[in-house]
C-alpha cells in the first residue's frame, strides 16, 4: 500500500508540472492578451499598451514568465488578478469552496442513483432492466446543460416556491445551502449516474455467475448477506474506478451548470477570466482543478487496492 501511495505522489507531481506548463503556454498562444481585452475599442496609444504590459510583466520572454510564476505557485502565491488587483488565492478560495460543495452533492446523487439503479437492473431483470436501461439511454443522450435548462423551466413553472437561482453559504443557513445545491447537483449528476449504473449492472451480473456466489447460496446464507458481502463487495472494483473518473469530470461540467444556476463557483469565475484574459486566475484554476483530479484518481487507486487484495500484490 505504501509503495502505491509513493508512486502515485511522484506521478502526481509530474502531471501537475506538465499541466501547468501546457496551460501557461496555451493561454499566451491565444490571439490577444489582457491589455487588448481591457482596452477594447478605446483609443489608447501603442506606447501606453506597452507600458501596461511592462507593469504586468507580459513583455518578458514566456519562459522567464513561467519560471517566475512557478516559483510563486510552489510557495502558494499565484500572483494577483489582472482585473481586480487582488491576490488570486483570495479570489479563488471562496469560489473553490462553492464548487467543492456542488461537486460533493453531485457525487452523492450520482452514486445513489447509479448504484441503486444498477443493482435493480441486475437483480430484478425483466421489465425493471428495460426501464432502467431506457432511462439511462435518455440521460446519456441529453447533455447536462440541457437537463439543467429543463430543470430551471420545470421548477419555475410548476414549483415557483422553490428557489432555483443563487447560492446560500453553509455558514449563513445550512438547510438553505443544501437546497440551493440540490437542483444543480442533480443536473450535474444525471449523466454521470448512467455510467455508474451500467458498470454496476455489468459487474454484478459478472460476479453473480462466479462459483463462490453459488457456494454462498448453497450454504443457505441470507440473500442480504450474499448480496452485500459477496456480490456487491466483489463488484466494487470496476465501479470504484468509474465513479472516481466521473467525479473528477464534474469540475469541467460545473462551468455551464454554475452559469445556468447563477452559482458563484470556480467554473463561472473561470469562464469570466478566459473572456478577460486574466492569466493568473486561469493558471491557478487550471492547476487547482488538475490537482483535484490527480488527488481523486490517487484516492480511487487506494480504494481499489483496499477493495481488491490482488492489487496489493
mmCIF file of C-alpha atoms in Angstrom, residues 75-286:
data_model
loop_
_atom_site.group_PDB
_atom_site.id
_atom_site.type_symbol
_atom_site.label_atom_id
_atom_site.label_comp_id
_atom_site.label_asym_id
_atom_site.label_seq_id
_atom_site.Cartn_x
_atom_site.Cartn_y
_atom_site.Cartn_z
ATOM 1 C CA UNK A 75 5.020 28.827 -2.281
ATOM 2 C CA UNK A 76 1.242 29.239 -2.617
ATOM 3 C CA UNK A 77 1.456 32.625 -4.348
ATOM 4 C CA UNK A 78 -0.390 32.616 -7.680
ATOM 5 C CA UNK A 79 0.030 36.333 -8.207
ATOM 6 C CA UNK A 80 -2.655 38.998 -8.407
ATOM 7 C CA UNK A 81 -5.664 39.127 -10.669
ATOM 8 C CA UNK A 82 -5.149 41.492 -13.598
ATOM 9 C CA UNK A 83 -8.764 42.644 -13.275
ATOM 10 C CA UNK A 84 -9.304 43.114 -9.535
ATOM 11 C CA UNK A 85 -5.642 43.535 -8.438
ATOM 12 C CA UNK A 86 -6.454 41.196 -5.538
ATOM 13 C CA UNK A 87 -4.309 38.107 -4.773
ATOM 14 C CA UNK A 88 -5.623 35.162 -6.761
ATOM 15 C CA UNK A 89 -5.770 32.926 -3.685
ATOM 16 C CA UNK A 90 -8.226 35.314 -2.004
ATOM 17 C CA UNK A 91 -10.378 35.388 -5.137
ATOM 18 C CA UNK A 92 -10.431 31.622 -5.686
ATOM 19 C CA UNK A 93 -10.721 30.303 -2.102
ATOM 20 C CA UNK A 94 -14.426 31.125 -1.519
ATOM 21 C CA UNK A 95 -15.326 30.048 -5.049
ATOM 22 C CA UNK A 96 -13.445 26.766 -4.656
ATOM 23 C CA UNK A 97 -15.494 26.002 -1.539
ATOM 24 C CA UNK A 98 -18.714 26.538 -3.512
ATOM 25 C CA UNK A 99 -17.561 24.297 -6.383
ATOM 26 C CA UNK A 100 -16.373 21.650 -3.923
ATOM 27 C CA UNK A 101 -19.801 21.637 -2.251
ATOM 28 C CA UNK A 102 -21.552 21.346 -5.627
ATOM 29 C CA UNK A 103 -19.233 18.508 -6.657
ATOM 30 C CA UNK A 104 -19.816 16.661 -3.375
ATOM 31 C CA UNK A 105 -23.606 16.954 -3.698
ATOM 32 C CA UNK A 106 -23.480 15.836 -7.344
ATOM 33 C CA UNK A 107 -21.203 12.906 -6.460
ATOM 34 C CA UNK A 108 -23.542 11.682 -3.717
ATOM 35 C CA UNK A 109 -26.572 11.962 -6.011
ATOM 36 C CA UNK A 110 -24.752 10.211 -8.884
ATOM 37 C CA UNK A 111 -23.607 7.326 -6.676
ATOM 38 C CA UNK A 112 -27.024 6.869 -5.078
ATOM 39 C CA UNK A 113 -28.817 6.853 -8.438
ATOM 40 C CA UNK A 114 -26.147 4.887 -10.290
ATOM 41 C CA UNK A 115 -25.522 2.107 -7.780
ATOM 42 C CA UNK A 116 -29.217 1.735 -6.888
ATOM 43 C CA UNK A 117 -30.460 1.533 -10.476
ATOM 44 C CA UNK A 118 -27.552 -0.734 -11.431
ATOM 45 C CA UNK A 119 -28.406 -3.180 -8.649
ATOM 46 C CA UNK A 120 -32.127 -3.078 -9.519
ATOM 47 C CA UNK A 121 -31.364 -3.697 -13.179
ATOM 48 C CA UNK A 122 -29.024 -6.611 -12.452
ATOM 49 C CA UNK A 123 -31.022 -8.334 -9.714
ATOM 50 C CA UNK A 124 -34.661 -7.866 -10.774
ATOM 51 C CA UNK A 125 -34.101 -8.086 -14.545
ATOM 52 C CA UNK A 126 -37.148 -8.280 -16.819
ATOM 53 C CA UNK A 127 -39.219 -5.118 -17.101
ATOM 54 C CA UNK A 128 -37.135 -3.334 -14.443
ATOM 55 C CA UNK A 129 -33.998 -3.907 -16.505
ATOM 56 C CA UNK A 130 -35.610 -2.467 -19.636
ATOM 57 C CA UNK A 131 -36.971 0.561 -17.794
ATOM 58 C CA UNK A 132 -33.650 1.367 -16.115
ATOM 59 C CA UNK A 133 -31.654 0.976 -19.314
ATOM 60 C CA UNK A 134 -34.162 3.029 -21.264
ATOM 61 C CA UNK A 135 -33.942 5.892 -18.760
ATOM 62 C CA UNK A 136 -30.141 5.595 -18.813
ATOM 63 C CA UNK A 137 -30.155 5.890 -22.588
ATOM 64 C CA UNK A 138 -32.207 9.083 -22.433
ATOM 65 C CA UNK A 139 -29.990 10.615 -19.725
ATOM 66 C CA UNK A 140 -26.866 9.758 -21.674
ATOM 67 C CA UNK A 141 -28.209 11.282 -24.893
ATOM 68 C CA UNK A 142 -29.198 14.608 -23.320
ATOM 69 C CA UNK A 143 -26.298 16.952 -22.350
ATOM 70 C CA UNK A 144 -26.216 18.147 -18.743
ATOM 71 C CA UNK A 145 -26.702 21.802 -19.720
ATOM 72 C CA UNK A 146 -29.948 20.843 -21.499
ATOM 73 C CA UNK A 147 -31.042 18.936 -18.397
ATOM 74 C CA UNK A 148 -30.169 21.981 -16.285
ATOM 75 C CA UNK A 149 -32.236 24.256 -18.536
ATOM 76 C CA UNK A 150 -35.219 21.878 -18.361
ATOM 77 C CA UNK A 151 -34.936 21.717 -14.566
ATOM 78 C CA UNK A 152 -34.961 25.517 -14.395
ATOM 79 C CA UNK A 153 -38.031 25.735 -16.660
ATOM 80 C CA UNK A 154 -39.980 22.984 -14.893
ATOM 81 C CA UNK A 155 -39.177 24.292 -11.424
ATOM 82 C CA UNK A 156 -40.121 27.819 -12.438
ATOM 83 C CA UNK A 157 -43.438 26.723 -13.984
ATOM 84 C CA UNK A 158 -44.668 24.084 -11.550
ATOM 85 C CA UNK A 159 -42.758 24.741 -8.319
ATOM 86 C CA UNK A 160 -42.412 28.531 -8.034
ATOM 87 C CA UNK A 161 -41.874 28.268 -4.272
ATOM 88 C CA UNK A 162 -38.503 26.560 -4.887
ATOM 89 C CA UNK A 163 -35.513 28.883 -5.200
ATOM 90 C CA UNK A 164 -33.769 27.916 -8.431
ATOM 91 C CA UNK A 165 -31.083 30.546 -8.862
ATOM 92 C CA UNK A 166 -28.409 31.768 -6.493
ATOM 93 C CA UNK A 167 -26.426 30.272 -3.667
ATOM 94 C CA UNK A 168 -26.642 30.367 0.129
ATOM 95 C CA UNK A 169 -23.485 29.681 2.122
ATOM 96 C CA UNK A 170 -23.423 26.904 4.694
ATOM 97 C CA UNK A 171 -22.407 29.316 7.450
ATOM 98 C CA UNK A 172 -25.414 31.520 6.704
ATOM 99 C CA UNK A 173 -28.052 28.788 6.545
ATOM 100 C CA UNK A 174 -27.082 25.069 6.319
ATOM 101 C CA UNK A 175 -30.506 23.898 5.132
ATOM 102 C CA UNK A 176 -30.807 26.637 2.500
ATOM 103 C CA UNK A 177 -27.254 25.829 1.422
ATOM 104 C CA UNK A 178 -28.142 22.214 0.646
ATOM 105 C CA UNK A 179 -31.401 23.261 -1.038
ATOM 106 C CA UNK A 180 -29.569 25.707 -3.308
ATOM 107 C CA UNK A 181 -27.267 22.902 -4.491
ATOM 108 C CA UNK A 182 -29.760 20.069 -4.966
ATOM 109 C CA UNK A 183 -31.089 21.078 -8.395
ATOM 110 C CA UNK A 184 -27.699 21.984 -9.942
ATOM 111 C CA UNK A 185 -26.236 18.867 -8.316
ATOM 112 C CA UNK A 186 -28.969 16.747 -9.896
ATOM 113 C CA UNK A 187 -28.342 18.320 -13.325
ATOM 114 C CA UNK A 188 -24.628 17.594 -12.981
ATOM 115 C CA UNK A 189 -25.111 14.064 -11.649
ATOM 116 C CA UNK A 190 -27.634 12.516 -14.046
ATOM 117 C CA UNK A 191 -25.252 11.909 -16.951
ATOM 118 C CA UNK A 192 -22.553 10.536 -14.637
ATOM 119 C CA UNK A 193 -25.054 8.246 -12.913
ATOM 120 C CA UNK A 194 -25.652 6.464 -16.228
ATOM 121 C CA UNK A 195 -22.042 5.285 -16.453
ATOM 122 C CA UNK A 196 -22.047 4.210 -12.802
ATOM 123 C CA UNK A 197 -25.372 2.389 -13.270
ATOM 124 C CA UNK A 198 -24.282 0.475 -16.372
ATOM 125 C CA UNK A 199 -20.953 -0.533 -14.847
ATOM 126 C CA UNK A 200 -22.643 -1.616 -11.613
ATOM 127 C CA UNK A 201 -25.095 -3.734 -13.585
ATOM 128 C CA UNK A 202 -22.356 -5.384 -15.655
ATOM 129 C CA UNK A 203 -20.136 -6.011 -12.613
ATOM 130 C CA UNK A 204 -22.957 -7.545 -10.525
ATOM 131 C CA UNK A 205 -24.037 -9.810 -13.390
ATOM 132 C CA UNK A 206 -20.456 -10.983 -13.875
ATOM 133 C CA UNK A 207 -19.840 -11.673 -10.176
ATOM 134 C CA UNK A 208 -23.248 -13.356 -9.759
ATOM 135 C CA UNK A 209 -22.117 -16.183 -12.048
ATOM 136 C CA UNK A 210 -18.952 -16.905 -10.062
ATOM 137 C CA UNK A 211 -18.577 -20.155 -8.135
ATOM 138 C CA UNK A 212 -18.120 -18.542 -4.709
ATOM 139 C CA UNK A 213 -21.530 -16.857 -5.015
ATOM 140 C CA UNK A 214 -23.189 -20.171 -5.864
ATOM 141 C CA UNK A 215 -21.455 -21.784 -2.883
ATOM 142 C CA UNK A 216 -22.708 -18.987 -0.616
ATOM 143 C CA UNK A 217 -26.271 -19.659 -1.801
ATOM 144 C CA UNK A 218 -25.767 -23.408 -1.342
ATOM 145 C CA UNK A 219 -24.706 -22.833 2.268
ATOM 146 C CA UNK A 220 -28.094 -21.271 2.916
ATOM 147 C CA UNK A 221 -26.801 -17.795 3.716
ATOM 148 C CA UNK A 222 -29.299 -14.956 3.794
ATOM 149 C CA UNK A 223 -29.918 -13.175 0.499
ATOM 150 C CA UNK A 224 -28.839 -9.850 2.035
ATOM 151 C CA UNK A 225 -25.578 -11.431 3.234
ATOM 152 C CA UNK A 226 -24.843 -12.858 -0.197
ATOM 153 C CA UNK A 227 -25.771 -9.571 -1.857
ATOM 154 C CA UNK A 228 -23.638 -7.211 0.224
ATOM 155 C CA UNK A 229 -20.747 -9.404 1.419
ATOM 156 C CA UNK A 230 -20.221 -11.466 -1.720
ATOM 157 C CA UNK A 231 -21.837 -9.750 -4.686
ATOM 158 C CA UNK A 232 -21.523 -6.020 -4.049
ATOM 159 C CA UNK A 233 -18.062 -6.065 -2.458
ATOM 160 C CA UNK A 234 -16.516 -8.075 -5.292
ATOM 161 C CA UNK A 235 -18.318 -5.986 -7.904
ATOM 162 C CA UNK A 236 -16.974 -2.743 -6.426
ATOM 163 C CA UNK A 237 -13.613 -2.802 -8.200
ATOM 164 C CA UNK A 238 -14.669 -1.523 -11.644
ATOM 165 C CA UNK A 239 -17.397 0.651 -10.114
ATOM 166 C CA UNK A 240 -14.880 2.473 -7.895
ATOM 167 C CA UNK A 241 -12.728 3.316 -10.908
ATOM 168 C CA UNK A 242 -15.620 4.605 -12.995
ATOM 169 C CA UNK A 243 -17.071 6.578 -10.086
ATOM 170 C CA UNK A 244 -13.751 8.307 -9.442
ATOM 171 C CA UNK A 245 -13.392 9.312 -13.076
ATOM 172 C CA UNK A 246 -16.940 10.643 -13.180
ATOM 173 C CA UNK A 247 -16.450 12.706 -10.011
ATOM 174 C CA UNK A 248 -13.269 14.194 -11.468
ATOM 175 C CA UNK A 249 -15.187 15.162 -14.612
ATOM 176 C CA UNK A 250 -17.642 17.233 -12.536
ATOM 177 C CA UNK A 251 -15.082 20.060 -12.378
ATOM 178 C CA UNK A 252 -15.331 20.540 -16.119
ATOM 179 C CA UNK A 253 -19.104 20.184 -16.266
ATOM 180 C CA UNK A 254 -19.633 22.628 -13.417
ATOM 181 C CA UNK A 255 -18.754 25.615 -15.634
ATOM 182 C CA UNK A 256 -22.057 25.527 -17.533
ATOM 183 C CA UNK A 257 -24.102 24.366 -14.549
ATOM 184 C CA UNK A 258 -22.826 27.182 -12.338
ATOM 185 C CA UNK A 259 -23.527 29.698 -15.086
ATOM 186 C CA UNK A 260 -27.105 28.454 -15.617
ATOM 187 C CA UNK A 261 -27.972 28.387 -11.905
ATOM 188 C CA UNK A 262 -26.043 31.605 -11.101
ATOM 189 C CA UNK A 263 -23.770 29.855 -8.589
ATOM 190 C CA UNK A 264 -20.622 31.862 -7.742
ATOM 191 C CA UNK A 265 -18.247 28.940 -8.097
ATOM 192 C CA UNK A 266 -14.881 28.349 -9.681
ATOM 193 C CA UNK A 267 -16.347 27.313 -13.035
ATOM 194 C CA UNK A 268 -18.184 30.567 -13.609
ATOM 195 C CA UNK A 269 -15.127 32.515 -12.472
ATOM 196 C CA UNK A 270 -13.014 30.551 -14.948
ATOM 197 C CA UNK A 271 -15.400 31.452 -17.774
ATOM 198 C CA UNK A 272 -15.223 35.170 -16.943
ATOM 199 C CA UNK A 273 -11.425 35.058 -16.566
ATOM 200 C CA UNK A 274 -10.942 33.491 -20.006
ATOM 201 C CA UNK A 275 -13.024 36.252 -21.580
ATOM 202 C CA UNK A 276 -10.878 38.872 -19.781
ATOM 203 C CA UNK A 277 -7.565 37.059 -20.453
ATOM 204 C CA UNK A 278 -6.878 37.156 -16.711
ATOM 205 C CA UNK A 279 -3.840 34.867 -16.909
ATOM 206 C CA UNK A 280 -3.009 34.465 -13.187
ATOM 207 C CA UNK A 281 -6.568 33.402 -12.370
ATOM 208 C CA UNK A 282 -6.797 30.969 -15.290
ATOM 209 C CA UNK A 283 -3.450 29.371 -14.477
ATOM 210 C CA UNK A 284 -4.361 28.978 -10.807
ATOM 211 C CA UNK A 285 -7.771 27.451 -11.538
ATOM 212 C CA UNK A 286 -6.333 25.003 -14.080
#
